[in-house]
Amino acid sequence: MNRDIRFVIIGAGMAGILAGIRLLDAGYANFVIYEKATSLGGTWRENTYPGLTCDVPAHAYTYSFEPNPDWTSEMASGPEIRDYFERTARKYGVYDHIAFDEDVIACRYDDAQWQIETARGTRDTADMVIAATGILHHPVYPDIDGLDTFAGARFHSARWDHSIPLDGQRIGVIGTGSTGVQIVAALASRAGKLIHFQRSAQWIFPGTNEPYTEEQKAAFRSDPALLKHMQNDPAYVDVAWAWSEAVTDANSAALAETEAYALANLENSVTDPALREALRPDHRAGCKRLVRSPDYYQAIQHPNAQLVTDAIVRVEPEGVRTADGVLHELDVLVLATGFNAHQFMRPMNVTGRGGIALNDVWEKRPTAYLSISVPEFPNFYMLNGPTSPVGNFSLIDVVERQWTYIEHFIALIAEGPARAISATPDALAAYERDRIAAARGTIWASGCNNWYLDSEGVPATWPWSYRRFADEMAAPKMDAYEVA
């Protein structure tokens, strides 16, 4: 190692923690992780709603080097996952490098270095910036007339107010993605009345979330090979990789099989014909992110639960009025309406070489070569950046592969003649041309409204197989990069 590189990492969620661990492991200690909040955890800090679980099997949702024998069930709860990240950050010495309550507002490339500024006035200089800001941290609030007039408790699912009593209350939930489904499943038996307002029915996969016994956890602790097998269980990994290939072809046989499987779940789980038809999706499976739930269909059939499919006209002080004229009186209104997944590190102002603003580069759509690098922004690399793979598989694996790719740049700058590396304009243009063409043939472009779509209706995600992503991340093709 010839140069003492100064790194700035933005964000202390899953990806930022990984970056810190990997830097320390490689012998780089001159770094700071700026975190806007007062604690780490990213999306697992932001979301604390009842029923919160990860829909990736718990053992697969761990860092490859840090398996966890103590997961309590097949699908880990939000608090357990946050505890895992806190424990891992502490074990590997990352806490010593985190500056909490430091919201980065500007990064400016000047004289071959990055000048960093936070909202508190902290200033820093870095040779390399790693943006690990994530994609699910800017809540989206629905545009509904009268929303602010509601007299009861109203909050977004990512801003859960735990001071509000729920038992016996009249609760309304707007949003039918994974979050809304989990909340309904958790509260249907607790509420005096629970109303789920559905704009579009979801494809819901059955599943189990069986607890691990003490004997099983003891076996995981005593047998490293068994624990590693759980991390890489073919029952999950093979299916996830095959699914990534299926969604790239809207006419694939695998997608048809997926639809048949999910429809069988609906047919076998919902007894009332009218409710069953109301829950039947009108779009292709996978067009929206698949929902995995072992108990939603049972919850929505609970005597206290009601599915409402009439459009919401407005919110009034007493509740929600729908297009059929009915006022659904409520005490609590939950907005499970997701996040703006296209913000990334914005509203941070990032200025590259020659004064070029990232906001201008991304005026049409956020983009980066292989989701990692933007031309004219040397030594500024993203984890889970624009067009990264997103879907029903572990984002930890995605980020670990991206870090392996970025490590090649770190080595070139630390040990070789390179001082600045960024993708070339031609490489990004060719990547975007091919990506957009491929994206238009994926299931995400098959006609539904989903959070993958950018402002022009193009799916803003990796449109090829996960296998191809893994191959690309093995090592950079340096002819796609400008090296100075």
Coordinates of C-alpha atoms in Angstrom, one line a residue:
M1 CA 0.0 0.0 0.0
N2 CA 1.7 3.2 -1.2
R3 CA -0.8 5.9 -0.5
D4 CA -2.8 6.7 2.7
I5 CA -6.2 7.1 1.0
R6 CA -8.8 9.1 2.9
F7 CA -12.3 7.6 2.4
V8 CA -15.7 9.1 3.2
I9 CA -18.6 6.7 3.3
I10 CA -22.1 8.2 3.3
G11 CA -24.6 6.1 5.2
A12 CA -24.4 3.6 8.0
G13 CA -26.9 1.1 6.8
M14 CA -26.2 -2.4 5.6
A15 CA -24.0 -1.2 2.7
G16 CA -22.0 1.4 4.7
I17 CA -21.3 -1.1 7.5
L18 CA -20.0 -3.5 4.9
A19 CA -17.8 -0.9 3.3
G20 CA -16.3 -0.1 6.7
I21 CA -15.6 -3.7 7.5
R22 CA -14.0 -4.4 4.2
L23 CA -11.8 -1.3 4.4
L24 CA -10.5 -2.3 7.8
D25 CA -10.0 -5.8 6.7
A26 CA -7.8 -4.5 3.8
G27 CA -5.8 -2.3 6.1
Y28 CA -7.4 1.0 5.4
A29 CA -8.2 2.8 8.6
N30 CA -8.4 6.4 7.4
F31 CA -12.1 6.7 6.8
V32 CA -15.3 8.0 8.3
I33 CA -18.9 7.0 7.8
Y34 CA -21.2 10.0 7.9
E35 CA -24.7 9.0 9.1
K36 CA -27.6 11.4 9.0
A37 CA -29.4 9.7 11.9
T38 CA -28.4 9.2 15.5
S39 CA -28.0 5.4 15.1
L40 CA -27.1 2.9 12.4
G41 CA -29.3 0.4 10.5
G42 CA -30.7 2.2 7.4
T43 CA -34.1 0.9 6.4
W44 CA -34.1 -1.4 9.5
R45 CA -33.8 1.7 11.7
E46 CA -36.4 3.7 9.7
N47 CA -39.1 0.9 9.7
T48 CA -40.4 -0.3 13.0
Y49 CA -44.0 -1.1 12.2
P50 CA -45.9 -4.2 13.6
G51 CA -45.2 -7.3 11.7
L52 CA -42.0 -6.1 10.1
T53 CA -40.0 -9.0 8.7
C54 CA -37.5 -9.5 5.8
D55 CA -38.9 -11.6 2.9
V56 CA -35.5 -13.1 2.3
P57 CA -34.7 -16.1 4.5
A58 CA -32.8 -14.9 7.6
H59 CA -29.7 -17.0 7.0
A60 CA -29.4 -15.7 3.5
Y61 CA -29.7 -12.1 4.7
T62 CA -26.4 -12.0 6.4
Y63 CA -22.9 -10.9 5.4
S64 CA -21.0 -13.9 3.9
F65 CA -18.3 -13.6 6.5
E66 CA -20.7 -13.2 9.5
P67 CA -23.3 -16.0 9.6
N68 CA -25.7 -15.8 12.5
P69 CA -26.7 -19.0 14.2
D70 CA -29.2 -17.3 16.5
W71 CA -32.0 -16.2 14.2
T72 CA -35.2 -17.1 15.9
S73 CA -37.2 -18.0 12.8
E74 CA -37.0 -18.6 9.1
M75 CA -37.7 -15.0 8.2
A76 CA -36.1 -12.5 10.6
S77 CA -38.0 -9.7 12.2
G78 CA -36.9 -6.1 11.8
P79 CA -35.6 -5.6 15.4
E80 CA -33.6 -8.8 15.0
I81 CA -32.0 -7.6 11.8
R82 CA -31.1 -4.2 13.2
D83 CA -29.6 -6.0 16.2
Y84 CA -27.5 -8.1 13.8
F85 CA -26.1 -5.0 12.1
E86 CA -25.4 -3.2 15.3
R87 CA -23.6 -6.3 16.7
T88 CA -21.6 -6.8 13.6
A89 CA -20.6 -3.2 13.3
R90 CA -19.4 -3.4 16.9
K91 CA -17.6 -6.7 16.5
Y92 CA -15.6 -5.4 13.5
G93 CA -14.7 -2.0 14.9
V94 CA -16.9 0.0 12.6
Y95 CA -18.6 2.1 15.3
D96 CA -15.3 3.8 16.0
H97 CA -15.5 5.3 12.4
I98 CA -19.1 6.5 12.4
A99 CA -20.0 10.1 12.8
F100 CA -23.7 10.2 13.8
D101 CA -26.1 13.0 13.2
E102 CA -24.1 14.2 10.3
D103 CA -26.2 14.7 7.2
V104 CA -24.0 15.1 4.1
I105 CA -25.4 18.0 2.0
A106 CA -22.6 18.5 -0.5
C107 CA -19.7 16.7 -2.2
R108 CA -17.6 18.7 -4.6
Y109 CA -14.7 17.4 -6.6
D110 CA -11.9 19.9 -6.6
D111 CA -8.2 19.6 -7.3
A112 CA -8.3 15.7 -7.5
Q113 CA -10.1 15.4 -4.1
W114 CA -13.6 15.5 -2.8
Q115 CA -14.7 18.3 -0.5
I116 CA -17.5 17.1 1.9
E117 CA -19.9 19.3 3.8
T118 CA -22.6 18.3 6.3
A119 CA -25.7 20.1 7.6
R120 CA -23.9 20.7 10.9
G121 CA -21.1 22.5 9.2
T122 CA -18.5 19.7 9.3
R123 CA -16.1 19.8 6.5
D124 CA -13.9 17.0 5.3
T125 CA -11.6 16.1 2.4
A126 CA -11.5 12.7 0.8
D127 CA -9.7 10.9 -2.0
M128 CA -12.6 8.5 -2.5
V129 CA -16.3 8.7 -1.7
I130 CA -18.5 5.6 -1.3
A131 CA -22.2 6.5 -1.4
A132 CA -24.1 3.9 0.6
T133 CA -27.3 5.8 1.0
G134 CA -29.7 3.1 0.0
I135 CA -32.9 3.4 -1.9
L136 CA -35.7 3.0 0.7
H137 CA -35.4 6.0 3.0
H138 CA -37.4 8.8 1.4
P139 CA -41.1 8.1 2.3
V140 CA -43.8 8.7 -0.3
Y141 CA -47.0 10.2 1.0
P142 CA -50.1 9.7 -1.1
D143 CA -51.7 12.7 -2.9
I144 CA -55.2 12.4 -1.3
D145 CA -57.5 15.4 -0.8
G146 CA -57.9 16.2 2.9
L147 CA -55.2 14.0 4.2
D148 CA -54.0 16.6 6.7
T149 CA -57.6 17.1 8.0
F150 CA -57.8 13.6 9.6
A151 CA -58.6 14.0 13.3
G152 CA -57.1 10.7 14.5
A153 CA -53.5 9.4 14.4
R154 CA -52.0 9.5 11.0
F155 CA -48.5 8.4 10.0
H156 CA -46.4 6.8 7.4
S157 CA -45.4 3.2 8.0
A158 CA -41.7 4.3 8.1
R159 CA -42.5 6.9 10.8
W160 CA -44.5 4.6 13.1
D161 CA -45.9 6.3 16.2
H162 CA -45.5 3.7 18.9
S163 CA -47.3 6.0 21.4
I164 CA -50.6 5.4 19.6
P165 CA -52.7 2.5 21.1
L166 CA -53.8 -0.1 18.5
D167 CA -55.8 -2.7 20.4
G168 CA -59.5 -2.3 19.8
Q169 CA -59.0 0.7 17.5
R170 CA -60.5 1.3 14.1
I171 CA -57.4 1.2 11.9
G172 CA -57.2 1.9 8.2
V173 CA -54.2 0.8 6.1
I174 CA -53.5 2.4 2.7
G175 CA -51.0 0.4 0.5
T176 CA -50.9 -3.2 -0.5
G177 CA -47.2 -3.9 -1.0
S178 CA -45.2 -6.0 1.4
T179 CA -45.4 -3.4 4.1
G180 CA -49.2 -3.1 4.0
V181 CA -49.6 -6.8 3.9
Q182 CA -47.4 -7.3 6.9
I183 CA -49.2 -4.6 8.9
V184 CA -52.6 -6.0 8.1
A185 CA -51.5 -9.5 9.1
A186 CA -50.1 -8.3 12.4
L187 CA -53.1 -6.1 13.4
A188 CA -56.2 -7.8 12.1
S189 CA -56.7 -9.7 15.3
R190 CA -55.8 -6.7 17.5
A191 CA -57.9 -4.0 15.9
G192 CA -61.6 -3.4 16.8
K193 CA -61.9 -3.0 13.0
L194 CA -59.2 -3.0 10.4
I195 CA -59.8 -1.7 6.8
H196 CA -57.3 -2.4 4.1
F197 CA -57.7 0.0 1.2
Q198 CA -56.6 -1.7 -2.0
R199 CA -55.8 0.1 -5.2
S200 CA -54.5 -3.1 -6.9
A201 CA -54.5 -6.7 -5.8
Q202 CA -51.1 -8.3 -5.3
W203 CA -49.6 -11.6 -6.3
I204 CA -49.0 -13.3 -2.9
F205 CA -46.8 -16.3 -2.4
P206 CA -47.4 -18.6 0.5
G207 CA -44.6 -19.3 2.9
T208 CA -43.8 -20.3 6.4
N209 CA -42.0 -18.5 9.2
E210 CA -41.4 -21.4 11.6
P211 CA -39.4 -20.6 14.7
Y212 CA -36.0 -22.3 15.0
T213 CA -35.8 -24.6 18.0
E214 CA -33.1 -24.3 20.6
E215 CA -31.7 -27.6 19.3
Q216 CA -31.5 -26.3 15.8
K217 CA -29.7 -23.1 16.9
A218 CA -27.3 -25.2 19.0
A219 CA -26.5 -27.2 15.8
F220 CA -25.9 -24.0 13.9
R221 CA -23.5 -22.8 16.6
S222 CA -21.6 -26.1 16.7
D223 CA -21.4 -27.0 13.0
P224 CA -19.9 -24.2 10.8
A225 CA -20.5 -26.3 7.7
L226 CA -24.2 -26.5 8.5
L227 CA -24.4 -22.8 9.2
K228 CA -22.7 -22.0 5.9
H229 CA -25.1 -24.3 4.1
M230 CA -28.0 -22.4 5.6
Q231 CA -26.5 -19.1 4.2
N232 CA -26.2 -20.6 0.8
D233 CA -29.2 -22.9 0.9
P234 CA -29.9 -24.0 -2.7
A235 CA -33.6 -24.1 -1.9
Y236 CA -33.4 -20.3 -1.8
V237 CA -30.4 -19.4 -3.9
D238 CA -31.3 -21.5 -6.9
V239 CA -34.9 -20.3 -6.9
A240 CA -33.8 -16.6 -6.5
W241 CA -31.3 -16.8 -9.4
A242 CA -33.8 -18.7 -11.6
W243 CA -36.4 -16.0 -10.8
S244 CA -34.0 -13.3 -11.9
E245 CA -33.8 -15.0 -15.3
A246 CA -37.6 -15.5 -15.5
V247 CA -38.5 -11.8 -15.0
T248 CA -36.2 -10.7 -17.8
D249 CA -38.6 -12.4 -20.2
A250 CA -42.2 -11.5 -19.8
N251 CA -43.2 -14.6 -21.8
S252 CA -41.1 -17.1 -20.0
A253 CA -42.5 -20.5 -18.8
A254 CA -41.1 -19.8 -15.4
L255 CA -43.3 -16.7 -15.0
A256 CA -46.4 -18.7 -16.1
E257 CA -45.5 -21.3 -13.4
T258 CA -45.1 -18.6 -10.8
E259 CA -48.6 -17.2 -11.6
A260 CA -50.2 -20.6 -11.4
Y261 CA -48.5 -21.2 -8.0
A262 CA -49.6 -17.9 -6.6
L263 CA -53.2 -18.3 -8.0
A264 CA -53.4 -21.7 -6.3
N265 CA -52.5 -20.0 -3.1
L266 CA -55.4 -17.5 -3.6
E267 CA -57.9 -20.2 -4.6
N268 CA -57.0 -22.5 -1.7
S269 CA -56.8 -19.8 1.0
V270 CA -59.8 -17.5 0.4
T271 CA -63.2 -19.1 0.8
D272 CA -65.6 -16.2 0.0
P273 CA -65.9 -15.9 -3.8
A274 CA -66.4 -12.2 -3.9
L275 CA -63.4 -11.5 -1.7
R276 CA -61.4 -14.0 -3.7
E277 CA -62.2 -12.1 -6.9
A278 CA -61.3 -8.8 -5.3
L279 CA -57.9 -10.2 -4.3
R280 CA -57.2 -11.5 -7.8
P281 CA -54.4 -9.5 -9.5
D282 CA -55.1 -7.9 -12.9
H283 CA -51.4 -7.7 -13.9
R284 CA -48.6 -10.2 -14.5
A285 CA -46.8 -11.8 -11.6
G286 CA -43.6 -10.0 -11.0
C287 CA -44.7 -6.8 -12.6
K288 CA -44.9 -5.5 -9.0
R289 CA -42.5 -6.9 -6.5
L290 CA -43.9 -10.3 -5.4
V291 CA -45.3 -10.3 -1.9
R292 CA -44.5 -13.3 0.3
S293 CA -46.8 -13.8 3.2
P294 CA -47.8 -16.9 5.3
D295 CA -50.9 -15.2 6.8
Y296 CA -52.3 -12.3 4.9
Y297 CA -55.1 -14.2 3.2
Q298 CA -56.1 -15.5 6.7
A299 CA -55.8 -12.0 8.2
I300 CA -58.0 -10.3 5.6
Q301 CA -60.7 -12.9 6.3
H302 CA -60.6 -12.2 10.1
P303 CA -64.0 -11.0 11.4
N304 CA -62.5 -7.7 12.3
A305 CA -61.0 -7.1 8.8
Q306 CA -62.4 -5.6 5.7
L307 CA -61.0 -5.2 2.2
V308 CA -62.1 -2.0 0.4
T309 CA -61.5 -1.7 -3.3
D310 CA -63.5 1.4 -4.1
A311 CA -61.2 4.3 -4.9
I312 CA -60.4 6.8 -2.1
V313 CA -62.0 10.2 -2.9
R314 CA -60.8 12.1 0.1
V315 CA -59.8 11.9 3.8
E316 CA -62.1 13.6 6.3
P317 CA -61.6 14.3 10.0
E318 CA -63.6 11.2 10.8
G319 CA -62.1 8.8 8.3
V320 CA -61.8 7.9 4.6
R321 CA -64.5 8.4 2.1
T322 CA -64.5 6.2 -1.0
A323 CA -66.1 6.6 -4.4
D324 CA -69.2 4.6 -3.4
G325 CA -70.0 7.5 -1.0
V326 CA -69.2 5.5 2.2
L327 CA -67.3 7.2 5.0
H328 CA -65.1 4.6 6.7
E329 CA -64.7 6.0 10.2
L330 CA -61.2 5.5 11.7
D331 CA -59.1 6.2 14.8
V332 CA -55.8 5.4 13.1
L333 CA -54.7 5.9 9.5
V334 CA -51.5 4.1 8.3
L335 CA -49.9 5.1 5.1
A336 CA -48.0 2.1 3.8
T337 CA -47.3 3.9 0.6
G338 CA -43.6 3.1 0.1
F339 CA -40.6 5.2 -0.8
N340 CA -39.2 7.2 -3.6
A341 CA -36.7 4.7 -4.9
H342 CA -35.2 7.0 -7.4
Q343 CA -33.7 9.6 -5.0
F344 CA -30.5 7.7 -4.0
M345 CA -28.2 10.3 -2.3
R346 CA -30.3 13.3 -3.3
P347 CA -31.1 16.0 -2.2
M348 CA -27.4 16.1 -1.5
N349 CA -25.6 18.3 -4.0
V350 CA -22.8 16.3 -5.8
T351 CA -20.6 18.3 -8.1
G352 CA -18.0 16.5 -10.3
R353 CA -15.1 17.5 -12.5
G354 CA -15.5 20.9 -14.2
G355 CA -18.4 21.9 -12.0
I356 CA -20.9 19.4 -13.5
A357 CA -23.8 18.7 -11.2
L358 CA -25.1 15.2 -10.6
N359 CA -28.7 16.7 -10.5
D360 CA -28.2 17.9 -14.0
V361 CA -26.7 14.6 -15.2
W362 CA -29.7 12.8 -13.6
E363 CA -32.3 15.2 -14.8
K364 CA -33.8 12.6 -17.1
R365 CA -33.2 9.5 -15.0
P366 CA -30.6 8.4 -12.4
T367 CA -28.0 6.3 -14.1
A368 CA -24.5 4.9 -13.5
Y369 CA -22.3 2.5 -15.4
L370 CA -23.0 -0.9 -14.0
S371 CA -24.8 1.0 -11.2
I372 CA -21.5 2.1 -9.7
S373 CA -19.7 4.9 -11.5
V374 CA -20.8 8.1 -13.3
P375 CA -18.5 9.8 -15.9
E376 CA -16.8 13.0 -14.7
F377 CA -17.3 12.0 -11.0
P378 CA -13.9 10.4 -10.4
N379 CA -13.4 8.2 -7.3
F380 CA -17.1 8.5 -6.4
Y381 CA -18.7 5.1 -6.3
M382 CA -22.1 3.8 -5.3
L383 CA -23.4 0.7 -3.6
N384 CA -26.9 -0.1 -4.6
G385 CA -26.8 2.7 -7.0
P386 CA -29.1 3.3 -10.0
T387 CA -29.9 0.2 -12.0
S388 CA -28.7 -2.2 -9.3
P389 CA -30.5 -5.5 -9.2
V390 CA -33.6 -5.2 -6.9
G391 CA -36.2 -7.9 -6.4
N392 CA -36.9 -10.9 -4.3
F393 CA -33.3 -11.7 -3.3
S394 CA -30.7 -10.6 -0.8
L395 CA -29.3 -7.0 -1.3
I396 CA -26.4 -8.0 1.0
D397 CA -25.2 -10.3 -1.8
V398 CA -25.6 -7.5 -4.3
V399 CA -23.6 -5.1 -2.2
E400 CA -20.8 -7.6 -1.5
R401 CA -20.4 -8.2 -5.2
Q402 CA -20.3 -4.5 -5.9
W403 CA -17.7 -4.0 -3.2
T404 CA -15.5 -6.7 -4.8
Y405 CA -15.7 -4.7 -8.0
I406 CA -14.8 -1.3 -6.3
E407 CA -11.9 -2.9 -4.5
H408 CA -10.1 -3.1 -7.9
F409 CA -10.2 0.7 -8.1
I410 CA -9.0 1.1 -4.6
A411 CA -6.0 -1.1 -5.3
L412 CA -5.1 0.8 -8.5
I413 CA -5.2 4.1 -6.7
A414 CA -3.4 3.0 -3.5
E415 CA -0.7 1.0 -5.2
G416 CA -0.4 2.1 -8.8
P417 CA -0.1 5.2 -10.9
A418 CA -3.9 5.9 -11.0
R419 CA -5.2 8.9 -9.0
A420 CA -8.7 9.2 -10.5
I421 CA -11.0 6.6 -12.1
S422 CA -14.5 7.0 -13.5
A423 CA -16.6 5.4 -16.2
T424 CA -16.2 6.9 -19.7
P425 CA -19.2 8.6 -21.3
D426 CA -19.1 6.1 -24.2
A427 CA -19.3 3.2 -21.7
L428 CA -22.2 4.6 -19.9
A429 CA -24.0 5.5 -23.1
A430 CA -23.6 1.9 -24.5
Y431 CA -24.7 0.5 -21.1
E432 CA -27.8 2.6 -21.0
R433 CA -28.7 1.9 -24.6
D434 CA -28.5 -1.9 -24.0
R435 CA -30.1 -1.7 -20.6
I436 CA -33.1 0.3 -21.7
A437 CA -33.7 -2.0 -24.7
A438 CA -33.5 -5.1 -22.4
A439 CA -35.7 -3.4 -19.7
R440 CA -38.5 -2.9 -22.1
G441 CA -38.8 -6.7 -22.5
T442 CA -38.9 -7.5 -18.8
I443 CA -41.9 -8.3 -16.7
W444 CA -41.6 -4.9 -15.0
A445 CA -42.6 -3.2 -18.3
S446 CA -45.6 -5.4 -18.9
G447 CA -48.2 -2.8 -18.0
C448 CA -48.6 -2.3 -14.3
N449 CA -47.7 0.7 -12.2
N450 CA -44.7 -0.1 -10.0
W451 CA -41.9 1.6 -8.1
Y452 CA -39.3 0.3 -10.5
L453 CA -40.4 2.6 -13.3
D454 CA -38.7 5.9 -13.9
S455 CA -40.5 9.1 -15.1
E456 CA -40.5 7.7 -18.7
G457 CA -41.9 4.3 -17.8
V458 CA -38.6 2.5 -18.1
P459 CA -37.8 0.0 -15.4
A460 CA -34.8 1.5 -13.5
T461 CA -33.2 -1.8 -12.5
W462 CA -30.9 -4.5 -13.8
P463 CA -32.7 -6.1 -16.7
W464 CA -30.6 -9.2 -17.2
S465 CA -30.0 -12.3 -15.1
Y466 CA -28.4 -12.2 -11.7
R467 CA -25.8 -14.6 -13.1
R468 CA -24.8 -11.9 -15.6
F469 CA -24.6 -9.4 -12.8
A470 CA -22.3 -11.7 -10.8
D471 CA -20.0 -12.1 -13.8
E472 CA -19.8 -8.4 -14.4
M473 CA -19.0 -7.7 -10.7
A474 CA -16.1 -10.2 -10.7
A475 CA -13.7 -7.5 -12.1
P476 CA -13.9 -4.2 -14.0
K477 CA -13.3 -4.0 -17.7
M478 CA -10.8 -1.2 -17.5
D479 CA -11.4 0.0 -21.1
A480 CA -14.8 1.2 -19.9
Y481 CA -13.0 3.6 -17.5
E482 CA -11.0 6.8 -17.7
V483 CA -7.9 6.5 -15.6
A484 CA -5.9 9.6 -14.8

